[in-house]
PDB file of C-alpha atoms in Angstrom:
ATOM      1  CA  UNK A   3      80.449 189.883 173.112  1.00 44.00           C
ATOM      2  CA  UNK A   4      77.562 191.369 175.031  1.00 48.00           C
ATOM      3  CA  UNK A   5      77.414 189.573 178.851  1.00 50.00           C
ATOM      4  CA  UNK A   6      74.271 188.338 180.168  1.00 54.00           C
ATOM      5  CA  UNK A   7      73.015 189.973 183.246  1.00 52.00           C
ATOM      6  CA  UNK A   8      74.395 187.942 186.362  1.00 52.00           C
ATOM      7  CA  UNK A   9      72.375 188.564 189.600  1.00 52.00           C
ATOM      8  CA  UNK A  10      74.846 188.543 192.621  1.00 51.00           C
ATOM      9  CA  UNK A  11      72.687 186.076 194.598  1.00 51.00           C
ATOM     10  CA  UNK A  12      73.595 183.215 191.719  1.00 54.00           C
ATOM     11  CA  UNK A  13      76.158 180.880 192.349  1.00 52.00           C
ATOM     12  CA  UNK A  14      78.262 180.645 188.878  1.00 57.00           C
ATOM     13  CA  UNK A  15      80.890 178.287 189.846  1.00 66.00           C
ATOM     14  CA  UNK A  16      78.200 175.868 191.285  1.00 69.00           C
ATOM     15  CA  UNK A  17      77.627 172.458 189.083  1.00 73.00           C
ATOM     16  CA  UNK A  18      74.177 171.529 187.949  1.00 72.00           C
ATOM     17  CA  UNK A  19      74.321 168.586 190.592  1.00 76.00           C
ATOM     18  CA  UNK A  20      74.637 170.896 193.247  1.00 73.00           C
ATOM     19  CA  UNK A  21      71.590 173.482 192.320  1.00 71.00           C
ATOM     20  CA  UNK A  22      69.250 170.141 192.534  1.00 73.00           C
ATOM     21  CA  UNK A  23      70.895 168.785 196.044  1.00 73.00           C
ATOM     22  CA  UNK A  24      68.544 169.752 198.538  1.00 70.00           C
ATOM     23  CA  UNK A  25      65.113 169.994 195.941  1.00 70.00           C
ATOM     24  CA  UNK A  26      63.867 166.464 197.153  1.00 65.00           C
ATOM     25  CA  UNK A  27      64.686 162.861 196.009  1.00 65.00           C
ATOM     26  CA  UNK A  28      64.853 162.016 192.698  1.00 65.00           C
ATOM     27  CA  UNK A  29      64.160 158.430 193.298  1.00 69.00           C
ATOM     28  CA  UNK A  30      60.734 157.762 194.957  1.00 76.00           C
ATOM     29  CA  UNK A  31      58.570 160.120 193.145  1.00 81.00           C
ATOM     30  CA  UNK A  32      57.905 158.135 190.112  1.00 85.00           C
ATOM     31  CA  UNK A  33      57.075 155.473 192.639  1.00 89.00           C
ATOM     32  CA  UNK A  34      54.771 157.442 194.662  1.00 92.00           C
ATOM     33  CA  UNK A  35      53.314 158.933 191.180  1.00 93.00           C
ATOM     34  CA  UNK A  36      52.765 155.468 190.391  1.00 94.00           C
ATOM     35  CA  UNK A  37      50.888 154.204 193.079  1.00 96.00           C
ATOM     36  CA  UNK A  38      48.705 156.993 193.445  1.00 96.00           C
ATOM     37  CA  UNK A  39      47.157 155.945 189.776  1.00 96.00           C
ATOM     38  CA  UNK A  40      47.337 152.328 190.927  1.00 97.00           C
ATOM     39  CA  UNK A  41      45.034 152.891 193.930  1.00 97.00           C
ATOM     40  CA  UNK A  42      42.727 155.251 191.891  1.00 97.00           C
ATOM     41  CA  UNK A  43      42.441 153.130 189.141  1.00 97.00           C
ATOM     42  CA  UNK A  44      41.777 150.589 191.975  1.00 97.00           C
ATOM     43  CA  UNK A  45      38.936 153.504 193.469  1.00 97.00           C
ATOM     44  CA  UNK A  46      37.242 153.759 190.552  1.00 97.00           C
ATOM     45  CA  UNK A  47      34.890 150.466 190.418  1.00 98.00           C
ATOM     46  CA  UNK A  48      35.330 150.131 194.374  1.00 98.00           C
ATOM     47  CA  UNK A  49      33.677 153.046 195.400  1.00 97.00           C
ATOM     48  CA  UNK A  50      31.018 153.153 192.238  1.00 97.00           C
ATOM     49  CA  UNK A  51      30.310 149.619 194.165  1.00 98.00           C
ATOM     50  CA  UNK A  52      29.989 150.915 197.165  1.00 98.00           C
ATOM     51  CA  UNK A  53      27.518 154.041 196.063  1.00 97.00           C
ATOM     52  CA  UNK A  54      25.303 151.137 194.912  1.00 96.00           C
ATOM     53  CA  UNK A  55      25.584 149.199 197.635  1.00 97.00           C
ATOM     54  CA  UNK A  56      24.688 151.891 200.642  1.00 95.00           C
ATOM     55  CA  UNK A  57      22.057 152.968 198.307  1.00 94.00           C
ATOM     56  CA  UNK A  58      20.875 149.325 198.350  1.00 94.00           C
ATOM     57  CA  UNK A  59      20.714 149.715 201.952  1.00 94.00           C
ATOM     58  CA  UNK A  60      19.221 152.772 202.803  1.00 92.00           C
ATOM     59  CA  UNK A  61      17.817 152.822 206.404  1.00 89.00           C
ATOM     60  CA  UNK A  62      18.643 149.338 206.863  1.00 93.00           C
ATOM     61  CA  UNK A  63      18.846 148.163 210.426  1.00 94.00           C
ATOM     62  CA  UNK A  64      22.547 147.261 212.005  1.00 95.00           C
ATOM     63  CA  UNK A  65      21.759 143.483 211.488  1.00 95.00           C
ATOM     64  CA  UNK A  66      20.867 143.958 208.052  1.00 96.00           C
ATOM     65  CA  UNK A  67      24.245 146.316 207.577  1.00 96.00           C
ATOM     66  CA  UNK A  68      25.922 143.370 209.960  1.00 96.00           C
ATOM     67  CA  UNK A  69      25.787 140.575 208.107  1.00 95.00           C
ATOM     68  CA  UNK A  70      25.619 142.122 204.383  1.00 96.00           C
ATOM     69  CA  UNK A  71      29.468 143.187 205.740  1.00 96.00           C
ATOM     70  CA  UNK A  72      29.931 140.073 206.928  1.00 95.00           C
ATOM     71  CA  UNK A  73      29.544 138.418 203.668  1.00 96.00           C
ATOM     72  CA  UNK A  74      33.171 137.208 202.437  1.00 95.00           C
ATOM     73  CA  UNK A  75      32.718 138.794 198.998  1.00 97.00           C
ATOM     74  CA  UNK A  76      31.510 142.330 200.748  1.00 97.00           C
ATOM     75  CA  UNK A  77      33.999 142.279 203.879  1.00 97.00           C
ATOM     76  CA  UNK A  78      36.838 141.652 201.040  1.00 98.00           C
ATOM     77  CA  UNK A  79      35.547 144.448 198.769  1.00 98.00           C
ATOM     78  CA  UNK A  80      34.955 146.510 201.863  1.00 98.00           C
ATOM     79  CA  UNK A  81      39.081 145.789 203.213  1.00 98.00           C
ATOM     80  CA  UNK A  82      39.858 146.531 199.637  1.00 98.00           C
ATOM     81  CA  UNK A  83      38.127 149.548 199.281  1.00 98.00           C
ATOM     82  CA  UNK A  84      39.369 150.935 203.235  1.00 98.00           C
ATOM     83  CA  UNK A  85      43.229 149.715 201.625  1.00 98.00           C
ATOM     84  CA  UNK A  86      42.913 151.519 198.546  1.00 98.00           C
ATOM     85  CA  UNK A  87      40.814 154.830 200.012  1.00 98.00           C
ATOM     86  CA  UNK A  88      43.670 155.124 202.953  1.00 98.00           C
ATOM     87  CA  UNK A  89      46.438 154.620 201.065  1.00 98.00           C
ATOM     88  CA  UNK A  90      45.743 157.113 198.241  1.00 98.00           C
ATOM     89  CA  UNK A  91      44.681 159.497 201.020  1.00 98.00           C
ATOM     90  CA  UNK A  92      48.213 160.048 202.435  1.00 97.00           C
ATOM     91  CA  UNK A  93      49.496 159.632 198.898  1.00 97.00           C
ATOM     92  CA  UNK A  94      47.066 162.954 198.220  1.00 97.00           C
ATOM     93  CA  UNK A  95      47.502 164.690 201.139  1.00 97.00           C
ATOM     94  CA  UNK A  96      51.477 164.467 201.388  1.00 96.00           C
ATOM     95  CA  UNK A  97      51.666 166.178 197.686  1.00 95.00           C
ATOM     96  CA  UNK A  98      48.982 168.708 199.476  1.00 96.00           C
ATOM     97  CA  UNK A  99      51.258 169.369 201.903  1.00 96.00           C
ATOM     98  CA  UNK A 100      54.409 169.367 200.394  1.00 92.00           C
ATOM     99  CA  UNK A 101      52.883 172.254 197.769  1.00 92.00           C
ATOM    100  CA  UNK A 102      51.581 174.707 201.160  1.00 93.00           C
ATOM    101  CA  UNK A 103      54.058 174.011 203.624  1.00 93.00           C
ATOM    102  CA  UNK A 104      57.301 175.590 203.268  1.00 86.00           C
ATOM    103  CA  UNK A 105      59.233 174.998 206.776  1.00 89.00           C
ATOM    104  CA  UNK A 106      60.776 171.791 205.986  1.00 87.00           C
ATOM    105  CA  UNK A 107      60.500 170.768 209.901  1.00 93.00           C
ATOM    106  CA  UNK A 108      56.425 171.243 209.835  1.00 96.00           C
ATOM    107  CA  UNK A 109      56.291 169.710 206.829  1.00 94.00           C
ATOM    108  CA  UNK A 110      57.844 166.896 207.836  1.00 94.00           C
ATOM    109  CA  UNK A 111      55.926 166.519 210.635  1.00 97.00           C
ATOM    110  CA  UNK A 112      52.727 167.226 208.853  1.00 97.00           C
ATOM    111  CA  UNK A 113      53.146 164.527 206.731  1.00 96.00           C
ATOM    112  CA  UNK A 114      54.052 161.614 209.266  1.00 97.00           C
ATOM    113  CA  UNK A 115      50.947 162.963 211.369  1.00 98.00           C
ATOM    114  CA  UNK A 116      48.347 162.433 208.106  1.00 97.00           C
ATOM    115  CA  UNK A 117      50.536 158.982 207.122  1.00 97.00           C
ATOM    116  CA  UNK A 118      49.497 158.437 211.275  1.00 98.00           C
ATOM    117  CA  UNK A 119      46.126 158.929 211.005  1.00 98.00           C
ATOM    118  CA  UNK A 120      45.385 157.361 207.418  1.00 98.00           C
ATOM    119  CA  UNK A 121      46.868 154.487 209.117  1.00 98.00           C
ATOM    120  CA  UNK A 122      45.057 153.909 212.300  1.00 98.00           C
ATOM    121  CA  UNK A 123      42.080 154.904 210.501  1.00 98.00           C
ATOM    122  CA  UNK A 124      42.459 152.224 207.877  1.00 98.00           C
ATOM    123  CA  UNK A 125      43.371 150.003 210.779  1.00 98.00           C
ATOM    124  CA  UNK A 126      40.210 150.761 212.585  1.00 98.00           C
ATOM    125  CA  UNK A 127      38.139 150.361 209.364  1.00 98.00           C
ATOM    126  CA  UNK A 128      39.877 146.991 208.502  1.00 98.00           C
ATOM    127  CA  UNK A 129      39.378 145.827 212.101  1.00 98.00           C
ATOM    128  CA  UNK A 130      35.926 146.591 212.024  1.00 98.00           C
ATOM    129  CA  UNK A 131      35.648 144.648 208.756  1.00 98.00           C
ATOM    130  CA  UNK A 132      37.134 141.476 210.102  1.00 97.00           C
ATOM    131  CA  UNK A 133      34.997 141.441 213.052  1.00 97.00           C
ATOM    132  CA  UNK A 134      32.025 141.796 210.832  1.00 96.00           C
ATOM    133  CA  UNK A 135      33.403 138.891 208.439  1.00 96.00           C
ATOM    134  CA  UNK A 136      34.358 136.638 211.708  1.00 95.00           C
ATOM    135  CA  UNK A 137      31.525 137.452 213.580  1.00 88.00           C
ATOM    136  CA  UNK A 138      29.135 136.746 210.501  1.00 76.00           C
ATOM    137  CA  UNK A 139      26.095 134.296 210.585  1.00 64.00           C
TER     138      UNK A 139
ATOM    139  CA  UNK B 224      72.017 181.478 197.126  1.00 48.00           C
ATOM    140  CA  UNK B 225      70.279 182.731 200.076  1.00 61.00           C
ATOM    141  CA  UNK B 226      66.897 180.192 198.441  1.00 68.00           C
ATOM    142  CA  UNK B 227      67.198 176.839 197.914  1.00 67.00           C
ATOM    143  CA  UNK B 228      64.591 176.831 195.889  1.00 68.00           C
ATOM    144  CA  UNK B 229      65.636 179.720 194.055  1.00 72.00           C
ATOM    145  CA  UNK B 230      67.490 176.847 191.862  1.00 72.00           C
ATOM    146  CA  UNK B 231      64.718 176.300 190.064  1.00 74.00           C
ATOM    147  CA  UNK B 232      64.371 179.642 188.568  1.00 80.00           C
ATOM    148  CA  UNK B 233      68.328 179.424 187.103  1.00 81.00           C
ATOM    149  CA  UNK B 234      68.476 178.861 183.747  1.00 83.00           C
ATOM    150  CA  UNK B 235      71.214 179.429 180.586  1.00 84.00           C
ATOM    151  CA  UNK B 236      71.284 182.311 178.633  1.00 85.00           C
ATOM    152  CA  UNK B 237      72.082 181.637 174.430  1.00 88.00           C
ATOM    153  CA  UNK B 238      75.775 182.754 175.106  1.00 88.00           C
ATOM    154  CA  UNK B 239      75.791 179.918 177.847  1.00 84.00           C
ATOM    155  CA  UNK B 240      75.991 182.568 181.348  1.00 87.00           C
ATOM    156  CA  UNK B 241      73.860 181.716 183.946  1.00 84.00           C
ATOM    157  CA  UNK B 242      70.564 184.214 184.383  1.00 85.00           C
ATOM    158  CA  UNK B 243      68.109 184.688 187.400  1.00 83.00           C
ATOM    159  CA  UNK B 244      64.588 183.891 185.336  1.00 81.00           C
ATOM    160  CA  UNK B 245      61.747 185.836 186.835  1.00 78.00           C
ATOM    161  CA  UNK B 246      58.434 184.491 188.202  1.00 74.00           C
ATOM    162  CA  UNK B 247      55.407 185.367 186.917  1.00 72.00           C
ATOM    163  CA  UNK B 248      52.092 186.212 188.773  1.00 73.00           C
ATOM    164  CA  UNK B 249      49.781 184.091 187.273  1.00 73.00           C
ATOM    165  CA  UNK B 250      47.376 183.387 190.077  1.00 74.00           C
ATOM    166  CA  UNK B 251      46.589 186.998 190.626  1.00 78.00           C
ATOM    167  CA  UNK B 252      46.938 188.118 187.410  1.00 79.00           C
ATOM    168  CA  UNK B 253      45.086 186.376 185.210  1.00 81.00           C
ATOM    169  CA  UNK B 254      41.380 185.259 184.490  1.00 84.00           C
ATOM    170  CA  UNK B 255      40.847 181.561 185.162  1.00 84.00           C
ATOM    171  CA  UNK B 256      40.812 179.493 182.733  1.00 87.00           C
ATOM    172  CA  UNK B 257      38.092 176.055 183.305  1.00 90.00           C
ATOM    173  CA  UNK B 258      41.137 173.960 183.494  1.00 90.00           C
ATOM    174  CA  UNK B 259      42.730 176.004 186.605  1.00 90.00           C
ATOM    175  CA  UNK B 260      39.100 175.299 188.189  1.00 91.00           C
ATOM    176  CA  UNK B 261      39.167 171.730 187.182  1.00 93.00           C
ATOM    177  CA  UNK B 262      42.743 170.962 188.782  1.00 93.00           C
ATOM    178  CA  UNK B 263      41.525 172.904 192.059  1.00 94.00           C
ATOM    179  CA  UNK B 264      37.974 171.507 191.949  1.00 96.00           C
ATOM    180  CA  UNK B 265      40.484 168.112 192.214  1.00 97.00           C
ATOM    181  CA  UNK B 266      42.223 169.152 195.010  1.00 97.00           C
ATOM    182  CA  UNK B 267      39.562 170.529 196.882  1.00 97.00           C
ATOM    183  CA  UNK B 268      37.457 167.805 196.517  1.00 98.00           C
ATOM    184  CA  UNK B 269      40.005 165.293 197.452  1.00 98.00           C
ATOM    185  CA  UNK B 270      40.875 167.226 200.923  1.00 98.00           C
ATOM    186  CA  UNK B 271      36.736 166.893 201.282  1.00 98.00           C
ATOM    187  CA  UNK B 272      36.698 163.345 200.237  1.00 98.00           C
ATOM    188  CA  UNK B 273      39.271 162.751 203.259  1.00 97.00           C
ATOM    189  CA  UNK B 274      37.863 164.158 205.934  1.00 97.00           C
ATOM    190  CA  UNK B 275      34.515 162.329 204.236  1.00 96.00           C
ATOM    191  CA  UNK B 276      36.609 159.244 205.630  1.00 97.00           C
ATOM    192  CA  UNK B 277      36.207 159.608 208.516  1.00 97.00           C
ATOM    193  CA  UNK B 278      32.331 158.822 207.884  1.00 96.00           C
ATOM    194  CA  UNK B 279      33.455 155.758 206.364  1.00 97.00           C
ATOM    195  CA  UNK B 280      34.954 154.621 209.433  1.00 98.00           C
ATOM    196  CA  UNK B 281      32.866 155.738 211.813  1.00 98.00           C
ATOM    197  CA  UNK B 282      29.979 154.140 209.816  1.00 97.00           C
ATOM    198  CA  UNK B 283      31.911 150.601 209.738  1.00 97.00           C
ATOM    199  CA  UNK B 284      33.291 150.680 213.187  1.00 98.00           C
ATOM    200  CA  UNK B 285      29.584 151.396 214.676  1.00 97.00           C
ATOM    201  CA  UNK B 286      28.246 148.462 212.663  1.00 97.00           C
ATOM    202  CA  UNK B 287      30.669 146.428 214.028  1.00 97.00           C
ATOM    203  CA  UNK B 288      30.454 147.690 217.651  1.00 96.00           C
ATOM    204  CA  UNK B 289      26.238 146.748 217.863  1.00 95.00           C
ATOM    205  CA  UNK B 290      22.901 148.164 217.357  1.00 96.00           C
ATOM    206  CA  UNK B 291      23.511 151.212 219.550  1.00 97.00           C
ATOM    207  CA  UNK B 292      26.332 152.526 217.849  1.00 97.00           C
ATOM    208  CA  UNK B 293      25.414 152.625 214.795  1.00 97.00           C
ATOM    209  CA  UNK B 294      21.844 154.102 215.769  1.00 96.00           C
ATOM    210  CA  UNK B 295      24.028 156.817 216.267  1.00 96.00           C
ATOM    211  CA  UNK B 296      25.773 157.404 213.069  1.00 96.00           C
ATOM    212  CA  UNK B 297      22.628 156.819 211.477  1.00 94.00           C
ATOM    213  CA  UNK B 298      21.022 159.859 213.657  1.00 95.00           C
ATOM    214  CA  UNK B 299      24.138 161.956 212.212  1.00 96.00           C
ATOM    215  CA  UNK B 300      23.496 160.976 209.106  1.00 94.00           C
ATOM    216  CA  UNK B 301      19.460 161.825 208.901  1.00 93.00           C
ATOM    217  CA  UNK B 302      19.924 165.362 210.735  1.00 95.00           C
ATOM    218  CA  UNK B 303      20.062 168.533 208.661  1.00 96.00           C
ATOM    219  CA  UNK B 304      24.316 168.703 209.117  1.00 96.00           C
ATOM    220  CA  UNK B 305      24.555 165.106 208.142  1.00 96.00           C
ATOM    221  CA  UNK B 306      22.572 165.193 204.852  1.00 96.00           C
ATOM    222  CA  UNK B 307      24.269 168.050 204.072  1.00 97.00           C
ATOM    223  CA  UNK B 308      27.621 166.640 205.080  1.00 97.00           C
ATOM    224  CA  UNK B 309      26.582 163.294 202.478  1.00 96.00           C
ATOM    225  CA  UNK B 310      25.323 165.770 199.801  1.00 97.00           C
ATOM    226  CA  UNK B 311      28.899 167.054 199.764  1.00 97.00           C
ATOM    227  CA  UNK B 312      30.385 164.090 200.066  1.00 97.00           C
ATOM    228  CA  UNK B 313      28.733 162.352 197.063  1.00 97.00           C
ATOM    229  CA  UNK B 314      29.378 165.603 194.789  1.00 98.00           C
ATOM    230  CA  UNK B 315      32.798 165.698 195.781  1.00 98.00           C
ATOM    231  CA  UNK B 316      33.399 161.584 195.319  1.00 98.00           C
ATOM    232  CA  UNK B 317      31.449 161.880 191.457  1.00 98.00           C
ATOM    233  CA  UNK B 318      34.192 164.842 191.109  1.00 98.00           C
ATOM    234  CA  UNK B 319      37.391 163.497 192.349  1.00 98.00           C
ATOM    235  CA  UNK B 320      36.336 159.980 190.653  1.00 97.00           C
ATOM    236  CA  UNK B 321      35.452 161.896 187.038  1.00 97.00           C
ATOM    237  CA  UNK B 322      38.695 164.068 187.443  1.00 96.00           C
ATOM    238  CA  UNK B 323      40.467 161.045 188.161  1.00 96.00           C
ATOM    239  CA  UNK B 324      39.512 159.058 185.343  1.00 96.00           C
ATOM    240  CA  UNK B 325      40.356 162.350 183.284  1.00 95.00           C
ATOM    241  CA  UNK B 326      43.792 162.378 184.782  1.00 95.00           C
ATOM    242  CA  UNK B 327      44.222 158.752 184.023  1.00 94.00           C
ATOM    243  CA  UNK B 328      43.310 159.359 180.498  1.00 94.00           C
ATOM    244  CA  UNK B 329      45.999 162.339 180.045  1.00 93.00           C
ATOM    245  CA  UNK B 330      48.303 159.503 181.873  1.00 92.00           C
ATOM    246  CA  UNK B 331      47.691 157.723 178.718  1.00 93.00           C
ATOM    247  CA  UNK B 332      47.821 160.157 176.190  1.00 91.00           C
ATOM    248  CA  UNK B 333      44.322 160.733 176.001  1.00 92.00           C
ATOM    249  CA  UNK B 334      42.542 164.329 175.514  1.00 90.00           C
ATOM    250  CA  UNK B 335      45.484 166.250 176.167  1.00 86.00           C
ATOM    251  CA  UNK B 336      45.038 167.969 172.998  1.00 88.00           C
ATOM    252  CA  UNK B 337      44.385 171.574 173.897  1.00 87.00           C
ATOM    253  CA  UNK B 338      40.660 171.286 171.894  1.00 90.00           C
ATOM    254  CA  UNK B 339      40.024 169.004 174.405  1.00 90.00           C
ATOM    255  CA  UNK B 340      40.714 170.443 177.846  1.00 90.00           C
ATOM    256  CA  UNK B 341      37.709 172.938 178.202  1.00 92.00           C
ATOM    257  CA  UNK B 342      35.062 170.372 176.881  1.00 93.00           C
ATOM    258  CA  UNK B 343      36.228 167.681 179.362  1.00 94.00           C
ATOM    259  CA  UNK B 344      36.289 169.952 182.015  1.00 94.00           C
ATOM    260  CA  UNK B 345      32.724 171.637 181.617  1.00 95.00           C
ATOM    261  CA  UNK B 346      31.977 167.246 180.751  1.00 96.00           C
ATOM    262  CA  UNK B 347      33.306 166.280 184.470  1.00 96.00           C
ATOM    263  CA  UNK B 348      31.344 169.066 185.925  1.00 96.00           C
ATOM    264  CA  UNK B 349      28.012 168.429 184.421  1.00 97.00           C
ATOM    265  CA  UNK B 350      28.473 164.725 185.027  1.00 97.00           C
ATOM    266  CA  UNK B 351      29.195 165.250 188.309  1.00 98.00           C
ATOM    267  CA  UNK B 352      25.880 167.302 188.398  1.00 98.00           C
ATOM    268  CA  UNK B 353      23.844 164.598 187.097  1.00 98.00           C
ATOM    269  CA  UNK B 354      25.187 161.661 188.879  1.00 98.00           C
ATOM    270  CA  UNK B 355      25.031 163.251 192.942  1.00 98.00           C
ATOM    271  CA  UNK B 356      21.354 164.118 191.231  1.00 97.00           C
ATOM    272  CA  UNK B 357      20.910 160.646 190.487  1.00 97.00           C
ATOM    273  CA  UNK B 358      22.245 159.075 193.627  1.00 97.00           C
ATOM    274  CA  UNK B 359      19.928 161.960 195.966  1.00 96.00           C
ATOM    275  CA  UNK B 360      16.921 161.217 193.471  1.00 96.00           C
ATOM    276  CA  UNK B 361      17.160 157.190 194.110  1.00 95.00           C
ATOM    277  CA  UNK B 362      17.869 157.708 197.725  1.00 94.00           C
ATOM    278  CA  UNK B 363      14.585 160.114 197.967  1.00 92.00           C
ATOM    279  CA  UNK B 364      12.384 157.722 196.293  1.00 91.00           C
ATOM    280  CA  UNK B 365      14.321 154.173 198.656  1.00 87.00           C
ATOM    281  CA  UNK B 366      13.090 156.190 201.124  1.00 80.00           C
ATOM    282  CA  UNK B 367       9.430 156.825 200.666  1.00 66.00           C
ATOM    283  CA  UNK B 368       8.999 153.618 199.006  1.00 57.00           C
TER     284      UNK B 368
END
């Protein structure tokens, strides 16, 4: 029987369990797969809507920009759209990430600094929203 | 196993001993084929598309924060770095959007046959063409109307 060539640097006695321990999770990918479509199926009418809409508006004052925001329909389409755009952001950039960065400590911290800023941007955006919807005449 | 990662590249030989499987180049070596420009065109565009973000959020917090502020996005906007910055931003959004709905297509089991794959591609990037031409052509004429 002719033997296969066996590298020294392989580990023959390990199991198949333990060659995938340490390779990631193998429980919230599908998740995170999942909710990336979600929000971009989510993206696609919401920012086709919103094209329209700042074309619609072209050199428009702030008042006019003000209070077309301040609409209920618009600010909700506008929170939904800031949601969405955010969330599939640092869904994006963490695979981004994950595929460049191989020190697992930088990586790590990468990623909680974009899921940081995709947050407080959102926040900011959805703030500004509200204010627009609350503030509305 | 000095690698972690080196896992991955362990497979079985037919008479069931373990073998070191090489990598191949494939980046370096070969010609590109539309689809490996497509699936970086995706990428690309959606790194663009988040720094493009910020825009977004500038552009709402300023209209919420009174006439002065956002007199000031809207100067950005008009000067030559702005326009250019919105020009890239609308290509890249018709991009990411029509390489999106192509991905959510394969999701389904839609024009994954290999037949398909070139014509989509070249499809996404003419539509893309046409549709940033169409947004920049209605703005143009908005604005001298």
């Amino acid at each position: 029987m002719a033997s296969a060539r066996k590298p020294d640097d392989i580990a023959v006695m390990r199991s198949q369990l333990g060659r995938a321990r340490g390779l990631g999770s193998a429980k919230s990918g599908v998740h995170h797969w999942k909710v990336e479509r979600i929000t971009a199926l989510a993206l696609v009418p919401l920012s086709l809507w919103f094209v329209l809409e700042v074309l619609r508006h072209l050199g428009a004052p702030q008042p006019a920009i003000a209070a077309w925001a301040g609409r209920p329909v618009n600010a909700a389409l506008l929170l939904a759209l800031v949601i969405m755009t955010f969330h599939h952001t640092q869904l994006g950039l963490q695979v981004v990430i994950e595929d460049y960065i191989r020190n697992i400590r930088r990586r790590e911290a990468a990623i909680l600094a974009i899921k940081g800023a995709c947050l407080l941007l959102g926040l900011i955006a959805g703030v500004a929203v509200l204010k627009l919807a609350v503030l509305a005449h | 196993m000095s690698d972690i990662r080196k896992a991955d590249m362990v497979g079985t030989a037919t008479n069931g001993s373990t073998v070191q499987r090489p990598l191949s180049p494939h980046l370096t070596i070969y010609r590109w084929p539309p689809t490996m420009l497509a699936s970086i065109l995706n990428r690309a565009t959606g790194i663009a598309l988040s720094a493009g973000s910020l825009l977004l959020v500038w552009w709402l917090a300023a209209a919420a924060a009174g006439p002065a502020a956002f007199a000031q996005v809207d100067g950005f906007a008009r000067s030559p770095i702005g326009l250019l910055l919105l020009l890239g931003w609308t290509a890249s959004l018709f991009y990411h959007l029509f390489g999106g709905i192509r991905h959510l297509a394969w999701d389904m089991g839609y024009l994954f046959a290999k037949p398909s794959l070139n014509p989509v591609t070249y499809f996404i990037i003419g539509l893309t063409a046409l549709a940033t031409l169409a947004v920049w052509l209605a703005a143009y004429l908005s604005i001298g109307s």
